[in-house]
Amino acid sequence: MIALGLEGSANKLGVGVILHPPKCGPAQILANIRHTFVSPPGEGFLPKDTAKHHRTWVVRLVRQALKEAGVAVDDVDCICYTKGPGMGAPLQSVAVSARMLSLLWDKKLVGQWLSFFADIEMGREITGAQNPVVLYVSGGNTQVIAYASQRYRVFGEALDIAVGNCLDRFARTLNISNDPAPGYNIEQIAKKGRHLLDLPYTVKGMDCSFSGILATIDTLAAKLQKDPTGWVDEVTRNAVTREDLCFSLQETVFAMLVEITERAMAHVGSSQVLIVGGVGCNERLQEMMGMMASERGGEVYATDERFCIDNGIMIAHAGLLAYRTGFATSLEDSTCTQRFRTDEVSIKWRD
């Protein structure tokens, strides 16, 4: 079976084509292309502008994906798209595009919940992780998840803003470029940081909070902008730079994520961690998680930016898994929603 997947829940529009062999062998990625709406430095992306970007690019990306995959329209079994969660206007643009292709090509439609299933199932397929504790970290979500009884159960999550949103907003504070992504650029700047500043560390049981640390680091950034030559930290007596700010922010929020993930591993008795979502391709996060897992005799599984960052291939993969169980979305139900809980949906394709 072959599926075409459309993803556009935020500022990235992805189109993927995947093949599932008839005897349940490894999935074959035939095409996985993406185009990003990039806003100016210091600014976020508005829903209306992002939706316009998706409408402008979707037809040419679909054509390019089919050409790259070497498949004809007749070879495609179903059209999969992101139902949510995400930004309303971009989600609607992708839903309309999926409906259009379904009607035009007379193909079944499959709506998929991006954050909760597509990322996880694609990560499991690529890495070979069997039944890991999942750390899902992106611009809109921060959750520690484990699978049990045909549902993905949430063991911990952010109580306010997601970790990716925290990083993105700080990038705007420092006027860091959004190309290719603000979080990636913070990661590169943080590599030059040398001094770890004392920032709020807020872990409450299995949950964490990032709004306090963002407010504190924004205040320090404002102080630095008043004196670009640097100022002396009252605790360490070291001169502070923007590199130190990025370094300190990353180290602190990632340490919080490692802590709650380790607690979930101990609770469910798992030795595997799978990191998914856009923030999951951060090499420092992978390194810190790897140190923790190795001390427990465990392993960390992660992918690169092709599969961590929003993409169409994960929608195609998860959609085809559901389609093979007999699931399809009627035209009347081909809606989208900005919010959805992970444990609300039964996962019929897993034991």
GROMACS .gro file of C-alpha atoms in nm:
model
  351
    1MET     CA    1   0.000   0.000   0.000
    2ILE     CA    2   0.107   0.358  -0.074
    3ALA     CA    3  -0.004   0.671   0.108
    4LEU     CA    4   0.050   1.039   0.047
    5GLY     CA    5   0.072   1.253   0.361
    6LEU     CA    6   0.020   1.627   0.409
    7GLU     CA    7   0.143   1.808   0.720
    8GLY     CA    8   0.100   2.180   0.786
    9SER     CA    9   0.011   2.235   1.152
   10ALA     CA   10   0.262   2.518   1.192
   11ASN     CA   11   0.502   2.706   0.964
   12LYS     CA   12   0.628   2.401   0.773
   13LEU     CA   13   0.441   2.239   0.488
   14GLY     CA   14   0.547   1.879   0.431
   15VAL     CA   15   0.445   1.621   0.171
   16GLY     CA   16   0.553   1.259   0.199
   17VAL     CA   17   0.494   0.936   0.008
   18ILE     CA   18   0.543   0.602   0.185
   19LEU     CA   19   0.511   0.237   0.085
   20HIS     CA   20   0.413  -0.042   0.325
   21PRO     CA   21   0.511  -0.381   0.179
   22PRO     CA   22   0.232  -0.641   0.162
   23LYS     CA   23   0.396  -0.875   0.416
   24CYS     CA   24   0.451  -0.608   0.683
   25GLY     CA   25   0.820  -0.553   0.612
   26PRO     CA   26   1.003  -0.225   0.682
   27ALA     CA   27   0.831   0.084   0.543
   28GLN     CA   28   0.991   0.241   0.237
   29ILE     CA   29   1.018   0.620   0.223
   30LEU     CA   30   0.962   0.720  -0.138
   31ALA     CA   31   0.955   1.099  -0.094
   32ASN     CA   32   0.980   1.341   0.199
   33ILE     CA   33   0.991   1.708   0.102
   34ARG     CA   34   0.917   2.024   0.297
   35HIS     CA   35   0.896   2.401   0.255
   36THR     CA   36   0.913   2.644   0.547
   37PHE     CA   37   0.750   2.984   0.595
   38VAL     CA   38   1.028   3.198   0.745
   39SER     CA   39   0.932   3.518   0.926
   40PRO     CA   40   1.175   3.808   0.981
   41PRO     CA   41   1.417   3.795   1.279
   42GLY     CA   42   1.252   3.895   1.604
   43GLU     CA   43   0.906   3.801   1.481
   44GLY     CA   44   0.686   3.493   1.503
   45PHE     CA   45   0.470   3.356   1.223
   46LEU     CA   46   0.110   3.471   1.201
   47PRO     CA   47  -0.158   3.211   1.124
   48LYS     CA   48  -0.295   3.399   0.821
   49ASP     CA   49   0.048   3.438   0.663
   50THR     CA   50   0.137   3.076   0.731
   51ALA     CA   51  -0.192   2.955   0.583
   52LYS     CA   52  -0.130   3.161   0.269
   53HIS     CA   53   0.215   3.005   0.239
   54HIS     CA   54   0.068   2.654   0.259
   55ARG     CA   55  -0.198   2.729  -0.004
   56THR     CA   56   0.069   2.872  -0.234
   57TRP     CA   57   0.305   2.577  -0.210
   58VAL     CA   58   0.089   2.267  -0.164
   59VAL     CA   59   0.021   2.184  -0.531
   60ARG     CA   60   0.382   2.214  -0.642
   61LEU     CA   61   0.504   2.008  -0.343
   62VAL     CA   62   0.254   1.730  -0.417
   63ARG     CA   63   0.367   1.720  -0.778
   64GLN     CA   64   0.732   1.717  -0.672
   65ALA     CA   65   0.672   1.439  -0.420
   66LEU     CA   66   0.496   1.214  -0.671
   67LYS     CA   67   0.772   1.274  -0.924
   68GLU     CA   68   1.045   1.201  -0.669
   69ALA     CA   69   0.863   0.887  -0.550
   70GLY     CA   70   0.819   0.763  -0.906
   71VAL     CA   71   0.452   0.678  -0.850
   72ALA     CA   72   0.138   0.769  -1.040
   73VAL     CA   73  -0.188   0.888  -0.891
   74ASP     CA   74  -0.341   0.545  -0.955
   75ASP     CA   75  -0.075   0.387  -0.730
   76VAL     CA   76  -0.180   0.589  -0.425
   77ASP     CA   77  -0.423   0.413  -0.189
   78CYS     CA   78  -0.511   0.698   0.049
   79ILE     CA   79  -0.456   1.066   0.128
   80CYS     CA   80  -0.350   1.136   0.486
   81TYR     CA   81  -0.351   1.478   0.650
   82THR     CA   82  -0.301   1.643   0.989
   83LYS     CA   83  -0.624   1.690   1.185
   84GLY     CA   84  -0.439   1.859   1.469
   85PRO     CA   85  -0.332   1.987   1.707
   86GLY     CA   86  -0.174   2.303   1.570
   87MET     CA   87  -0.253   2.649   1.437
   88GLY     CA   88  -0.609   2.684   1.310
   89ALA     CA   89  -0.561   2.859   0.976
   90PRO     CA   90  -0.267   2.642   0.853
   91LEU     CA   91  -0.452   2.327   0.960
   92GLN     CA   92  -0.757   2.435   0.762
   93SER     CA   93  -0.547   2.500   0.451
   94VAL     CA   94  -0.405   2.148   0.465
   95ALA     CA   95  -0.746   1.992   0.535
   96VAL     CA   96  -0.897   2.167   0.232
   97SER     CA   97  -0.605   2.051   0.017
   98ALA     CA   98  -0.646   1.691   0.136
   99ARG     CA   99  -1.020   1.699   0.060
  100MET     CA  100  -0.947   1.839  -0.285
  101LEU     CA  101  -0.701   1.559  -0.365
  102SER     CA  102  -0.937   1.295  -0.224
  103LEU     CA  103  -1.224   1.411  -0.443
  104LEU     CA  104  -1.011   1.480  -0.749
  105TRP     CA  105  -0.835   1.142  -0.741
  106ASP     CA  106  -1.121   0.941  -0.584
  107LYS     CA  107  -0.904   0.826  -0.292
  108LYS     CA  108  -0.989   0.747   0.069
  109LEU     CA  109  -0.915   1.022   0.321
  110VAL     CA  110  -0.738   0.956   0.654
  111GLY     CA  111  -0.713   1.229   0.919
  112GLN     CA  112  -0.425   1.191   1.164
  113TRP     CA  113  -0.343   1.348   1.501
  114LEU     CA  114   0.007   1.473   1.428
  115SER     CA  115   0.173   1.532   1.761
  116PHE     CA  116   0.065   1.222   1.938
  117PHE     CA  117   0.087   0.939   1.692
  118ALA     CA  118   0.263   1.034   1.369
  119ASP     CA  119   0.584   1.150   1.539
  120ILE     CA  120   0.594   0.848   1.768
  121GLU     CA  121   0.515   0.586   1.504
  122MET     CA  122   0.762   0.735   1.258
  123GLY     CA  123   1.029   0.744   1.529
  124ARG     CA  124   0.965   0.379   1.616
  125GLU     CA  125   0.981   0.281   1.250
  126ILE     CA  126   1.307   0.465   1.179
  127THR     CA  127   1.496   0.377   1.499
  128GLY     CA  128   1.363   0.030   1.571
  129ALA     CA  129   1.264   0.119   1.928
  130GLN     CA  130   1.021  -0.142   2.058
  131ASN     CA  131   0.824  -0.003   2.352
  132PRO     CA  132   1.010   0.306   2.475
  133VAL     CA  133   0.926   0.590   2.704
  134VAL     CA  134   0.867   0.877   2.461
  135LEU     CA  135   0.977   1.235   2.516
  136TYR     CA  136   0.774   1.447   2.278
  137VAL     CA  137   0.919   1.799   2.256
  138SER     CA  138   0.815   2.059   1.999
  139GLY     CA  139   0.700   2.416   1.964
  140GLY     CA  140   0.351   2.330   2.081
  141ASN     CA  141   0.391   2.022   2.301
  142THR     CA  142   0.606   1.886   2.581
  143GLN     CA  143   0.503   1.543   2.708
  144VAL     CA  144   0.649   1.225   2.853
  145ILE     CA  145   0.447   0.935   2.712
  146ALA     CA  146   0.436   0.557   2.743
  147TYR     CA  147   0.216   0.302   2.567
  148ALA     CA  148  -0.024   0.075   2.753
  149SER     CA  149  -0.347  -0.106   2.658
  150GLN     CA  150  -0.386   0.048   2.311
  151ARG     CA  151  -0.339   0.405   2.431
  152TYR     CA  152  -0.048   0.643   2.467
  153ARG     CA  153  -0.053   0.748   2.831
  154VAL     CA  154   0.077   1.087   2.945
  155PHE     CA  155   0.305   1.058   3.248
  156GLY     CA  156   0.420   1.420   3.256
  157GLU     CA  157   0.389   1.741   3.059
  158ALA     CA  158   0.449   2.116   3.054
  159LEU     CA  159   0.209   2.305   3.275
  160ASP     CA  160   0.228   2.625   3.071
  161ILE     CA  161   0.427   2.679   2.750
  162ALA     CA  162   0.605   2.407   2.554
  163VAL     CA  163   0.983   2.387   2.562
  164GLY     CA  164   1.005   2.464   2.189
  165ASN     CA  165   0.790   2.773   2.236
  166CYS     CA  166   1.019   2.881   2.521
  167LEU     CA  167   1.326   2.856   2.296
  168ASP     CA  168   1.153   3.023   2.001
  169ARG     CA  169   1.036   3.317   2.210
  170PHE     CA  170   1.383   3.370   2.353
  171ALA     CA  171   1.521   3.368   1.999
  172ARG     CA  172   1.287   3.657   1.922
  173THR     CA  173   1.411   3.839   2.233
  174LEU     CA  174   1.769   3.817   2.104
  175ASN     CA  175   1.657   3.894   1.746
  176ILE     CA  176   1.799   3.562   1.627
  177SER     CA  177   1.719   3.456   1.271
  178ASN     CA  178   1.429   3.218   1.207
  179ASP     CA  179   1.617   3.059   0.917
  180PRO     CA  180   1.638   2.760   0.916
  181ALA     CA  181   1.476   2.754   1.264
  182PRO     CA  182   1.515   2.965   1.580
  183GLY     CA  183   1.576   2.662   1.802
  184TYR     CA  184   1.852   2.536   1.573
  185ASN     CA  185   2.021   2.875   1.578
  186ILE     CA  186   2.005   2.889   1.959
  187GLU     CA  187   2.168   2.545   1.965
  188GLN     CA  188   2.460   2.668   1.754
  189ILE     CA  189   2.507   2.985   1.962
  190ALA     CA  190   2.488   2.783   2.286
  191LYS     CA  191   2.789   2.576   2.176
  192LYS     CA  192   3.004   2.886   2.232
  193GLY     CA  193   2.869   2.951   2.583
  194ARG     CA  194   3.107   2.900   2.875
  195HIS     CA  195   2.929   3.016   3.190
  196LEU     CA  196   2.619   2.852   3.340
  197LEU     CA  197   2.386   3.108   3.496
  198ASP     CA  198   2.150   3.038   3.784
  199LEU     CA  199   1.800   3.013   3.634
  200PRO     CA  200   1.466   2.887   3.773
  201TYR     CA  201   1.441   2.508   3.767
  202THR     CA  202   1.074   2.415   3.792
  203VAL     CA  203   0.987   2.046   3.810
  204LYS     CA  204   0.667   1.954   3.991
  205GLY     CA  205   0.642   1.579   4.023
  206MET     CA  206   0.626   1.455   3.665
  207ASP     CA  207   0.541   1.798   3.521
  208CYS     CA  208   0.753   2.102   3.444
  209SER     CA  209   0.709   2.473   3.381
  210PHE     CA  210   0.899   2.699   3.141
  211SER     CA  211   0.731   3.040   3.176
  212GLY     CA  212   0.935   3.139   3.482
  213ILE     CA  213   1.269   3.057   3.325
  214LEU     CA  214   1.168   3.245   3.010
  215ALA     CA  215   1.075   3.556   3.208
  216THR     CA  216   1.408   3.542   3.393
  217ILE     CA  217   1.623   3.490   3.084
  218ASP     CA  218   1.435   3.769   2.903
  219THR     CA  219   1.523   4.003   3.191
  220LEU     CA  220   1.890   3.905   3.167
  221ALA     CA  221   1.881   3.956   2.790
  222ALA     CA  222   1.740   4.307   2.837
  223LYS     CA  223   2.023   4.378   3.080
  224LEU     CA  224   2.276   4.255   2.825
  225GLN     CA  225   2.124   4.466   2.548
  226LYS     CA  226   2.173   4.778   2.760
  227ASP     CA  227   2.544   4.693   2.788
  228PRO     CA  228   2.648   4.490   2.478
  229THR     CA  229   3.008   4.467   2.602
  230GLY     CA  230   2.886   4.229   2.873
  231TRP     CA  231   2.801   4.245   3.239
  232VAL     CA  232   2.934   4.051   3.538
  233ASP     CA  233   2.718   3.779   3.689
  234GLU     CA  234   2.673   3.842   4.063
  235VAL     CA  235   2.709   3.473   4.148
  236THR     CA  236   2.996   3.355   3.927
  237ARG     CA  237   3.164   3.696   3.878
  238ASN     CA  238   3.208   3.608   3.509
  239ALA     CA  239   3.134   3.840   3.218
  240VAL     CA  240   2.808   3.726   3.056
  241THR     CA  241   2.748   3.707   2.679
  242ARG     CA  242   2.451   3.615   2.460
  243GLU     CA  243   2.623   3.279   2.407
  244ASP     CA  244   2.614   3.222   2.784
  245LEU     CA  245   2.242   3.305   2.791
  246CYS     CA  246   2.162   3.052   2.519
  247PHE     CA  247   2.387   2.793   2.682
  248SER     CA  248   2.229   2.841   3.026
  249LEU     CA  249   1.874   2.825   2.892
  250GLN     CA  250   1.940   2.503   2.702
  251GLU     CA  251   2.121   2.331   2.987
  252THR     CA  252   1.850   2.414   3.239
  253VAL     CA  253   1.541   2.322   3.038
  254PHE     CA  254   1.701   2.005   2.903
  255ALA     CA  255   1.801   1.896   3.254
  256MET     CA  256   1.436   1.932   3.356
  257LEU     CA  257   1.327   1.714   3.063
  258VAL     CA  258   1.587   1.448   3.144
  259GLU     CA  259   1.470   1.434   3.506
  260ILE     CA  260   1.103   1.373   3.431
  261THR     CA  261   1.191   1.123   3.157
  262GLU     CA  262   1.411   0.924   3.393
  263ARG     CA  263   1.131   0.917   3.649
  264ALA     CA  264   0.893   0.778   3.385
  265MET     CA  265   1.148   0.511   3.287
  266ALA     CA  266   1.172   0.399   3.649
  267HIS     CA  267   0.794   0.392   3.683
  268VAL     CA  268   0.722   0.174   3.379
  269GLY     CA  269   1.043  -0.028   3.397
  270SER     CA  270   1.162   0.071   3.050
  271SER     CA  271   1.524   0.082   2.933
  272GLN     CA  272   1.450   0.273   2.612
  273VAL     CA  273   1.388   0.643   2.547
  274LEU     CA  274   1.261   0.773   2.214
  275ILE     CA  275   1.293   1.148   2.154
  276VAL     CA  276   1.057   1.293   1.893
  277GLY     CA  277   0.934   1.637   1.788
  278GLY     CA  278   1.120   1.936   1.648
  279VAL     CA  279   1.329   1.997   1.960
  280GLY     CA  280   1.423   1.629   1.954
  281CYS     CA  281   1.687   1.683   1.684
  282ASN     CA  282   1.888   1.903   1.925
  283GLU     CA  283   2.217   1.720   1.968
  284ARG     CA  284   2.276   1.852   2.319
  285LEU     CA  285   1.939   1.717   2.436
  286GLN     CA  286   2.022   1.380   2.282
  287GLU     CA  287   2.363   1.384   2.452
  288MET     CA  288   2.220   1.465   2.798
  289MET     CA  289   1.949   1.203   2.762
  290GLY     CA  290   2.209   0.950   2.648
  291MET     CA  291   2.420   1.011   2.958
  292MET     CA  292   2.121   0.946   3.182
  293ALA     CA  293   2.011   0.635   2.991
  294SER     CA  294   2.359   0.482   2.987
  295GLU     CA  295   2.382   0.515   3.366
  296ARG     CA  296   2.061   0.310   3.385
  297GLY     CA  297   2.186   0.055   3.133
  298GLY     CA  298   1.941   0.187   2.875
  299GLU     CA  299   1.944   0.334   2.525
  300VAL     CA  300   1.829   0.654   2.358
  301TYR     CA  301   1.667   0.652   2.015
  302ALA     CA  302   1.639   0.970   1.811
  303THR     CA  303   1.618   1.085   1.450
  304ASP     CA  304   1.755   1.381   1.259
  305GLU     CA  305   1.577   1.687   1.123
  306ARG     CA  306   1.424   1.491   0.833
  307PHE     CA  307   1.190   1.315   1.075
  308CYS     CA  308   1.195   1.522   1.396
  309ILE     CA  309   1.077   1.846   1.240
  310ASP     CA  310   0.719   1.853   1.104
  311ASN     CA  311   0.706   1.646   0.788
  312GLY     CA  312   0.460   1.475   0.558
  313ILE     CA  313   0.614   1.128   0.572
  314MET     CA  314   0.515   1.069   0.934
  315ILE     CA  315   0.155   1.161   0.853
  316ALA     CA  316   0.160   0.920   0.560
  317HIS     CA  317   0.308   0.643   0.778
  318ALA     CA  318   0.068   0.679   1.072
  319GLY     CA  319  -0.225   0.729   0.837
  320LEU     CA  320  -0.144   0.412   0.646
  321LEU     CA  321  -0.114   0.215   0.971
  322ALA     CA  322  -0.467   0.328   1.059
  323TYR     CA  323  -0.596   0.272   0.705
  324ARG     CA  324  -0.476  -0.089   0.711
  325THR     CA  325  -0.702  -0.152   1.011
  326GLY     CA  326  -1.002  -0.033   0.808
  327PHE     CA  327  -1.005   0.328   0.930
  328ALA     CA  328  -1.099   0.613   0.695
  329THR     CA  329  -1.227   0.968   0.741
  330SER     CA  330  -1.551   1.068   0.572
  331LEU     CA  331  -1.571   1.401   0.393
  332GLU     CA  332  -1.813   1.527   0.657
  333ASP     CA  333  -1.565   1.442   0.935
  334SER     CA  334  -1.256   1.576   0.760
  335THR     CA  335  -1.225   1.865   1.002
  336CYS     CA  336  -0.933   1.985   1.214
  337THR     CA  337  -0.890   2.098   1.571
  338GLN     CA  338  -0.624   2.301   1.750
  339ARG     CA  339  -0.627   2.098   2.072
  340PHE     CA  340  -0.642   1.729   2.148
  341ARG     CA  341  -0.535   1.502   2.434
  342THR     CA  342  -0.293   1.220   2.366
  343ASP     CA  343  -0.478   0.949   2.557
  344GLU     CA  344  -0.820   1.011   2.399
  345VAL     CA  345  -0.763   0.787   2.097
  346SER     CA  346  -0.743   0.407   2.083
  347ILE     CA  347  -0.438   0.279   1.894
  348LYS     CA  348  -0.583  -0.016   1.702
  349TRP     CA  349  -0.269  -0.104   1.509
  350ARG     CA  350  -0.070  -0.196   1.825
  351ASP     CA  351  -0.124  -0.487   2.063
   0.00000   0.00000   0.00000
